[in-house]
Amino acid sequence: MEPKLDCEWNDDHVMPEVINPEVEFLFRRMIEVTYKKVNPKPGEKILDIGCGRATDGVELAKKGASVTGLEPSYVMIANAREYITENGVDMSVVHGVGEHLPFKPQTFDKVMCKGSLDHFLDPSISIKQMGMALKPGGEVIIAIANFESLGFKLGKKVFALKKRFSSEEMSDAGMPWQIPIDHTYRFHYSNLKSMTNDHLEIKQATGVSLLFGVPWWGQILAKCPRFISNAILSTLDGVARYIPSISDVIVLRCKLKKGAVVTG
Ligand SMILES: C[S@@+](CC[C@H](N)C(=O)[O-])C[C@H]1O[C@@H](n2cnc3c(N)ncnc32)[C@H](O)[C@@H]1O
């Protein structure tokens, strides 16, 4: 089926029903690392593409940045506006898509796109548009799940072994390495790098978290005392930081390529 833009998309299904320590850690670190790379300064103009319910934008606005969220889903726009009001911050949310930004070129100091690019109909054009929206010297920060992570590779191998020796029919539908129905693209470090390099220059690539998706990993960690599971996850995260190709999430910090055309 041809992917279509979903203007009614909502995030009800994004968090799993059971939040084991590795899930909580992964989401938390993804946020922490992304904010660190965005490094919002008072007065900076920041665009958050695919802003969802604006939880990130609100945090950046609290640091004094002037944040605009862009979002195609009317459901998420309503959620975002409610969340912004609840938090009493100043942030605007605009209806639109990353493939066609409704802003003048060179408007923003920073453009961020967290957990969204693999929902876009044309991620490559969107990355090009991110570059065009940047003021000279600005930065683009992209955070996205890695579907060739070590965790997913091990998960698939363990599943294949189980299937081989099982007397029952086994399907891996719904396993974490399967592309969710609302995703349009399967990113991993290599295709993310090459798509980004077409339009931007990558200044820094950082891996976040390791081994999400390994069978029984969450249950094992859940049985450990909290300080032990945290220590294990932090140690793995420390390794992933330097090897984004195997990490669970990849965060890129980019600048405009020299000589890039920023209009049209
Ligand atoms: C998984 S959510 C991430 C939301 C938010 N960035 C976060 O991290 O909480 C993906 C978001 O991308 C939005 N989206 C889908 N297609 C898009 C497009 N072409 N341009 C911009 N946003 C899009 C969806 O509506 C959704 O809100």
Short mmCIF file of C-alpha atoms and ligand atoms in Angstrom, two decimals:
data_model
loop_
_atom_site.label_atom_id
_atom_site.label_comp_id
_atom_site.label_asym_id
_atom_site.label_seq_id
_atom_site.Cartn_x
_atom_site.Cartn_y
_atom_site.Cartn_z
CA MET A 1 0.00 0.00 0.00
CA GLU A 2 1.28 3.49 -0.94
CA PRO A 3 2.13 5.45 2.23
CA LYS A 4 -0.10 8.49 2.72
CA LEU A 5 0.18 11.54 4.93
CA ASP A 6 -1.90 10.93 8.08
CA CYS A 7 -3.37 14.22 9.30
CA GLU A 8 -5.14 12.35 12.13
CA TRP A 9 -2.03 10.55 13.43
CA ASN A 10 -1.87 10.19 17.20
CA ASP A 11 0.73 8.80 19.59
CA ASP A 12 -1.48 6.42 21.63
CA HIS A 13 0.52 3.39 20.51
CA VAL A 14 4.07 4.79 20.72
CA MET A 15 4.93 3.69 24.27
CA PRO A 16 4.77 -0.07 24.94
CA GLU A 17 2.28 -1.30 27.55
CA VAL A 18 5.05 -2.58 29.82
CA ILE A 19 7.85 -0.10 30.31
CA ASN A 20 10.88 -2.11 31.34
CA PRO A 21 14.10 -0.32 32.35
CA GLU A 22 15.70 -0.46 28.87
CA VAL A 23 12.65 1.24 27.29
CA GLU A 24 12.57 3.99 29.91
CA PHE A 25 16.34 4.46 29.54
CA LEU A 26 16.23 4.58 25.73
CA PHE A 27 13.52 7.26 25.59
CA ARG A 28 15.15 9.31 28.36
CA ARG A 29 18.64 9.21 26.81
CA MET A 30 17.28 10.02 23.35
CA ILE A 31 15.75 13.16 24.80
CA GLU A 32 18.83 14.08 26.86
CA VAL A 33 21.29 13.62 23.99
CA THR A 34 19.07 15.48 21.51
CA TYR A 35 18.65 18.47 23.87
CA LYS A 36 22.40 18.52 24.52
CA LYS A 37 23.08 18.69 20.77
CA VAL A 38 20.40 21.34 20.21
CA ASN A 39 21.89 23.31 23.11
CA PRO A 40 19.19 26.01 23.10
CA LYS A 41 20.25 29.56 23.90
CA PRO A 42 17.93 32.42 24.93
CA GLY A 43 16.50 34.16 21.87
CA GLU A 44 17.58 31.48 19.37
CA LYS A 45 15.00 30.58 16.76
CA ILE A 46 14.46 26.82 16.74
CA LEU A 47 12.23 24.79 14.44
CA ASP A 48 11.03 21.34 15.56
CA ILE A 49 9.84 19.36 12.53
CA GLY A 50 7.27 16.65 13.32
CA CYS A 51 6.96 18.15 16.82
CA GLY A 52 4.15 15.81 17.96
CA ARG A 53 2.68 17.02 21.26
CA ALA A 54 5.47 19.63 21.66
CA THR A 55 7.07 18.08 24.75
CA ASP A 56 10.52 18.84 23.31
CA GLY A 57 9.63 22.31 22.07
CA VAL A 58 8.27 23.27 25.49
CA GLU A 59 11.53 22.24 27.20
CA LEU A 60 13.55 24.29 24.70
CA ALA A 61 11.19 27.27 25.14
CA LYS A 62 11.70 27.04 28.91
CA LYS A 63 15.40 27.69 28.22
CA GLY A 64 14.45 30.94 26.49
CA ALA A 65 14.52 29.79 22.86
CA SER A 66 11.88 30.99 20.44
CA VAL A 67 10.46 27.67 19.26
CA THR A 68 8.20 26.87 16.32
CA GLY A 69 6.77 23.38 15.97
CA LEU A 70 5.72 22.01 12.59
CA GLU A 71 3.20 19.17 12.52
CA PRO A 72 0.82 17.69 9.91
CA SER A 73 -1.51 15.93 12.36
CA TYR A 74 -4.41 18.07 13.59
CA VAL A 75 -4.76 15.70 16.56
CA MET A 76 -1.16 16.30 17.62
CA ILE A 77 -1.45 20.04 16.98
CA ALA A 78 -4.42 20.17 19.39
CA ASN A 79 -2.44 18.11 21.96
CA ALA A 80 0.59 20.36 21.48
CA ARG A 81 -1.37 23.58 21.98
CA GLU A 82 -2.94 22.17 25.15
CA TYR A 83 0.50 21.14 26.48
CA ILE A 84 1.98 24.55 25.66
CA THR A 85 -0.84 26.32 27.51
CA GLU A 86 -0.52 23.97 30.52
CA ASN A 87 3.17 24.84 30.72
CA GLY A 88 2.66 28.56 30.26
CA VAL A 89 5.40 28.94 27.66
CA ASP A 90 5.48 30.81 24.40
CA MET A 91 5.73 28.44 21.44
CA SER A 92 3.90 28.43 18.13
CA VAL A 93 2.75 25.33 16.27
CA VAL A 94 2.22 25.47 12.54
CA HIS A 95 0.42 22.97 10.32
CA GLY A 96 2.66 21.62 7.56
CA VAL A 97 5.08 18.95 6.39
CA GLY A 98 8.84 18.64 6.43
CA GLU A 99 8.92 18.16 2.66
CA HIS A 100 7.66 21.68 2.09
CA LEU A 101 8.52 24.07 4.89
CA PRO A 102 6.22 27.10 5.08
CA PHE A 103 9.03 29.48 6.13
CA LYS A 104 11.39 31.84 4.37
CA PRO A 105 14.87 30.38 3.72
CA GLN A 106 17.50 31.09 6.40
CA THR A 107 14.97 31.69 9.20
CA PHE A 108 16.19 29.43 12.03
CA ASP A 109 19.34 29.12 14.13
CA LYS A 110 18.60 25.44 14.68
CA VAL A 111 16.31 22.86 13.16
CA MET A 112 15.56 19.66 15.02
CA CYS A 113 13.74 16.52 13.98
CA LYS A 114 13.45 13.84 16.65
CA GLY A 115 11.89 10.43 16.06
CA SER A 116 9.98 11.72 13.07
CA LEU A 117 11.99 11.42 9.86
CA ASP A 118 11.02 7.77 9.38
CA HIS A 119 7.35 8.86 9.21
CA PHE A 120 7.92 11.28 6.32
CA LEU A 121 6.86 10.51 2.75
CA ASP A 122 10.15 11.95 1.44
CA PRO A 123 12.86 12.14 4.12
CA SER A 124 15.54 13.22 1.63
CA ILE A 125 13.65 16.32 0.45
CA SER A 126 12.88 17.08 4.11
CA ILE A 127 16.60 17.04 4.99
CA LYS A 128 17.25 19.40 2.08
CA GLN A 129 14.51 21.71 3.37
CA MET A 130 16.03 21.62 6.88
CA GLY A 131 19.28 22.97 5.42
CA MET A 132 17.44 25.69 3.51
CA ALA A 133 15.65 26.82 6.68
CA LEU A 134 18.98 27.41 8.48
CA LYS A 135 20.54 30.80 9.03
CA PRO A 136 24.24 30.92 8.13
CA GLY A 137 26.16 29.03 10.81
CA GLY A 138 23.01 27.22 11.99
CA GLU A 139 22.71 23.53 12.82
CA VAL A 140 20.35 20.66 12.09
CA ILE A 141 19.88 17.95 14.72
CA ILE A 142 18.29 14.66 13.65
CA ALA A 143 17.51 11.81 16.07
CA ILE A 144 16.17 8.55 14.68
CA ALA A 145 15.86 4.83 15.50
CA ASN A 146 18.50 2.52 14.02
CA PHE A 147 16.89 -0.57 12.48
CA GLU A 148 20.29 -2.25 12.00
CA SER A 149 21.22 -1.94 15.67
CA LEU A 150 23.13 -4.71 17.43
CA GLY A 151 20.06 -5.31 19.62
CA PHE A 152 17.81 -5.90 16.60
CA LYS A 153 20.40 -8.09 14.87
CA LEU A 154 20.80 -10.28 17.97
CA GLY A 155 17.02 -10.30 18.46
CA LYS A 156 16.48 -11.59 14.93
CA LYS A 157 19.15 -14.29 15.34
CA VAL A 158 17.71 -15.54 18.64
CA PHE A 159 14.22 -15.53 17.12
CA ALA A 160 15.40 -17.53 14.08
CA LEU A 161 17.03 -20.11 16.38
CA LYS A 162 13.87 -20.44 18.50
CA LYS A 163 11.79 -20.82 15.37
CA ARG A 164 14.08 -23.53 14.04
CA PHE A 165 13.75 -25.66 17.14
CA SER A 166 10.12 -24.91 17.90
CA SER A 167 7.35 -27.36 17.07
CA GLU A 168 4.85 -24.46 16.85
CA GLU A 169 4.36 -21.91 14.06
CA MET A 170 6.17 -18.70 15.02
CA SER A 171 5.82 -15.27 13.45
CA ASP A 172 8.00 -12.26 14.22
CA ALA A 173 5.16 -9.83 13.46
CA GLY A 174 5.15 -7.12 16.10
CA MET A 175 8.76 -7.75 17.11
CA PRO A 176 10.67 -4.49 17.71
CA TRP A 177 12.85 -4.89 14.61
CA GLN A 178 9.76 -4.93 12.37
CA ILE A 179 8.97 -1.60 10.76
CA PRO A 180 5.83 -0.17 12.42
CA ILE A 181 2.86 0.38 10.12
CA ASP A 182 3.07 4.18 10.45
CA HIS A 183 6.73 4.29 9.33
CA THR A 184 7.61 5.07 5.73
CA TYR A 185 11.32 4.41 5.86
CA ARG A 186 13.76 2.00 7.51
CA PHE A 187 16.77 3.98 8.70
CA HIS A 188 20.14 2.68 9.75
CA TYR A 189 23.46 4.47 10.12
CA SER A 190 24.63 3.93 6.58
CA ASN A 191 21.52 5.15 4.71
CA LEU A 192 20.94 7.98 7.20
CA LYS A 193 24.53 9.16 6.69
CA SER A 194 24.38 9.02 2.92
CA MET A 195 20.95 10.72 2.71
CA THR A 196 22.10 13.47 5.09
CA ASN A 197 25.42 13.91 3.28
CA ASP A 198 23.52 14.66 0.06
CA HIS A 199 22.38 17.96 1.57
CA LEU A 200 24.28 18.67 4.80
CA GLU A 201 27.67 18.17 6.38
CA ILE A 202 27.62 15.88 9.43
CA LYS A 203 29.62 17.47 12.26
CA GLN A 204 28.98 14.79 14.84
CA ALA A 205 27.24 11.39 14.96
CA THR A 206 26.36 9.98 18.38
CA GLY A 207 24.89 6.62 19.31
CA VAL A 208 22.31 6.30 22.09
CA SER A 209 21.65 3.11 24.08
CA LEU A 210 22.59 -0.46 23.19
CA LEU A 211 20.82 -3.83 23.04
CA PHE A 212 17.19 -2.68 22.95
CA GLY A 213 15.24 -5.49 21.28
CA VAL A 214 17.29 -8.43 22.58
CA PRO A 215 14.82 -11.09 23.78
CA TRP A 216 14.26 -11.21 27.55
CA TRP A 217 16.65 -8.25 28.03
CA GLY A 218 13.95 -6.03 29.53
CA GLN A 219 12.67 -8.77 31.83
CA ILE A 220 16.20 -9.53 33.06
CA LEU A 221 16.87 -5.85 33.77
CA ALA A 222 13.48 -5.48 35.49
CA LYS A 223 14.53 -8.19 37.97
CA CYS A 224 17.73 -6.31 38.91
CA PRO A 225 17.80 -3.60 41.57
CA ARG A 226 17.32 -0.23 39.89
CA PHE A 227 20.89 0.98 40.50
CA ILE A 228 22.29 -2.16 38.85
CA SER A 229 20.07 -1.95 35.74
CA ASN A 230 20.93 1.75 35.45
CA ALA A 231 24.65 1.03 35.74
CA ILE A 232 24.43 -1.67 33.03
CA LEU A 233 22.40 0.53 30.67
CA SER A 234 24.67 3.54 31.23
CA THR A 235 27.78 1.45 30.52
CA LEU A 236 26.26 0.13 27.28
CA ASP A 237 25.21 3.66 26.36
CA GLY A 238 28.81 4.77 26.87
CA VAL A 239 29.91 2.21 24.28
CA ALA A 240 27.06 3.06 21.87
CA ARG A 241 27.98 6.76 21.98
CA TYR A 242 31.09 6.07 19.88
CA ILE A 243 29.57 3.42 17.58
CA PRO A 244 26.31 4.83 16.17
CA SER A 245 26.15 2.04 13.57
CA ILE A 246 25.23 -0.48 16.32
CA SER A 247 23.35 1.81 18.72
CA ASP A 248 19.56 1.86 19.22
CA VAL A 249 19.17 5.52 18.25
CA ILE A 250 21.40 7.77 16.14
CA VAL A 251 21.70 11.51 16.75
CA LEU A 252 23.33 13.66 14.05
CA ARG A 253 24.46 17.26 14.41
CA CYS A 254 24.91 18.85 11.00
CA LYS A 255 25.67 22.12 9.29
CA LEU A 256 24.93 23.38 5.84
CA LYS A 257 27.27 22.09 3.13
CA LYS A 258 29.67 24.64 1.68
CA GLY A 259 28.19 26.10 -1.50
CA ALA A 260 24.70 24.64 -0.87
CA VAL A 261 21.83 26.46 -2.61
CA VAL A 262 19.44 27.72 0.06
CA THR A 263 16.58 28.91 -2.07
CA GLY A 264 14.05 27.25 -4.35
C1 LIG B 1 6.82 9.54 16.51
S1 LIG B 1 6.20 11.15 16.35
C2 LIG B 1 7.51 12.10 17.08
C3 LIG B 1 7.02 13.35 17.72
C4 LIG B 1 8.08 14.18 18.46
N1 LIG B 1 9.13 14.65 17.58
C5 LIG B 1 8.65 13.43 19.63
O1 LIG B 1 9.81 13.03 19.60
O2 LIG B 1 7.91 13.26 20.63
C6 LIG B 1 6.35 11.51 14.62
C7 LIG B 1 5.66 12.79 14.22
O3 LIG B 1 5.97 13.11 12.85
C8 LIG B 1 4.82 13.68 12.26
N2 LIG B 1 4.93 13.60 10.79
C9 LIG B 1 4.54 12.61 9.97
N3 LIG B 1 4.79 12.93 8.69
C10 LIG B 1 5.37 14.16 8.69
C11 LIG B 1 5.87 15.04 7.67
N4 LIG B 1 5.85 14.70 6.39
N5 LIG B 1 6.37 16.23 8.05
C12 LIG B 1 6.42 16.60 9.36
N6 LIG B 1 5.97 15.80 10.36
C13 LIG B 1 5.46 14.60 10.04
C14 LIG B 1 3.67 12.85 12.85
O4 LIG B 1 2.42 13.48 12.71
C15 LIG B 1 4.14 12.71 14.30
O5 LIG B 1 3.66 13.73 15.13
#
